[in-house]
Amino acid sequence: MPELPEVETIKNDLKQKILNKKIKRVDLRTKKIVKSPVKDFVLDLERNKFADIERRGKLLIFSVKTRQRLVSTTKYLLIHLRMTGQLIYQKGKEITAGGHSDGSRDRFETCPCDLPDKHTHIIFYFNDNSQLFFNDLRRFGVAKIVDEKELEKILDNFGAEPLDKKFSLKIFRDLIKNKKENAKSFLLNQKYVAGIGNIYADEILFKASILPSRKIDSLKDKEIKKIYQAIKSVLKKAVKYRGTTFYSYLDARGRRGNFTKFLKVYKREGKRCLRCKKGIIQKAKIAGRGTRYCDKCQK
DNA sequence: CTTCTTGTTACTGA
DNA sequence: ATCAGTAACAAGAA
């Protein structure tokens, strides 16, 4: 699942590839993916360019510079990959098909997958013969174009950016105040801290040695600090290793994430705890999600 | 065939 | 108001 580290990786990749390239054509193959007026979607993008890409939580925000009757305005293409969405960038077919004259393939410009395929819902064609594919096996992902005002309204629903310097321990303590839910559902709530999903919630609570079922208001000061530090360190390391691939996640180059080998609890149920070597990783349904934890060293 | 998976929203009931 | 639980969405794996 694309969570903060995966979306951050895609954003960084795409910024190097597609900024300020003219969007020659947009092929919208699955209209249901688009949650703003479909008739405007292609028109707002074609012949324009992406001026910037930002991430808020798990949401990608592409600034689209548009020119209408000499007036320049900015609209925003929002893409949320939900569970199985992918954004894969490829250079023109002449590179992928034949490789270089010496027979080698340019690994950084090509993707191991043959795109488009039956899960391709949008294709953005750029004027330098490169393309961006929005693929989604399960079609939960969404794309929409909004103006500045709508964007602000949407962003109002997002909580703190966990890797932002402004996200301090004090702010985290204030967020926790007066909450009564359990630690897992707190971390999953995008209105509190944005970008954490099922994988990293479990990994963060393991690192902090806190049981996911612990009520937030029962946490001692020391424990709150441990969760706060774990949020920062786990997400930072996951970004460094370009995210986690468990099901279908691929980065913008079509490659897998490397954080998978650092997972301590996610999908390790039934296996021995790597930290205390005594506990067996448990799996339970907490906050409506499959949740993994060590019942020996998480308290 | 059933069950499970996952992010988000919407809804219900306490 | 706040929280827990669940359905819905889609499609595939087991």
GROMACS .gro file of C-alpha atoms (C1' of nucleotides) in nm, chain A residues 32 119 137-140 178-181 215, chain C residues 2-12:
model
   22
   32LYS     CA    1  -1.467   0.620  -1.305
  119HIS     CA    2  -0.498  -0.198  -1.540
  137LEU     CA    3  -0.543  -0.319  -1.023
  138ARG     CA    4  -0.837  -0.262  -0.795
  139ARG     CA    5  -0.947   0.082  -0.912
  140PHE     CA    6  -0.973   0.234  -0.565
  178ASN     CA    7  -0.829   1.430   2.539
  179LYS     CA    8  -0.828   1.137   2.296
  180LYS     CA    9  -0.960   0.807   2.419
  181GLU     CA   10  -0.911   0.576   2.123
  215LYS     CA   11  -0.568   0.351   2.494
  315DT     C1'   12  -1.649   1.125   2.054
  316DC     C1'   13  -1.560   0.655   1.967
  317DA     C1'   14  -1.631   0.173   1.792
  318DG     C1'   15  -1.797  -0.100   1.444
  319DT     C1'   16  -1.931  -0.199   0.984
  320DA     C1'   17  -2.063  -0.153   0.491
  321DA     C1'   18  -1.926   0.006   0.063
  322DC     C1'   19  -1.609   0.048  -0.305
  323DA     C1'   20  -1.295  -0.348  -0.654
  324DA     C1'   21  -1.058  -0.731  -0.772
  325DG     C1'   22  -0.770  -1.096  -0.682
   0.00000   0.00000   0.00000
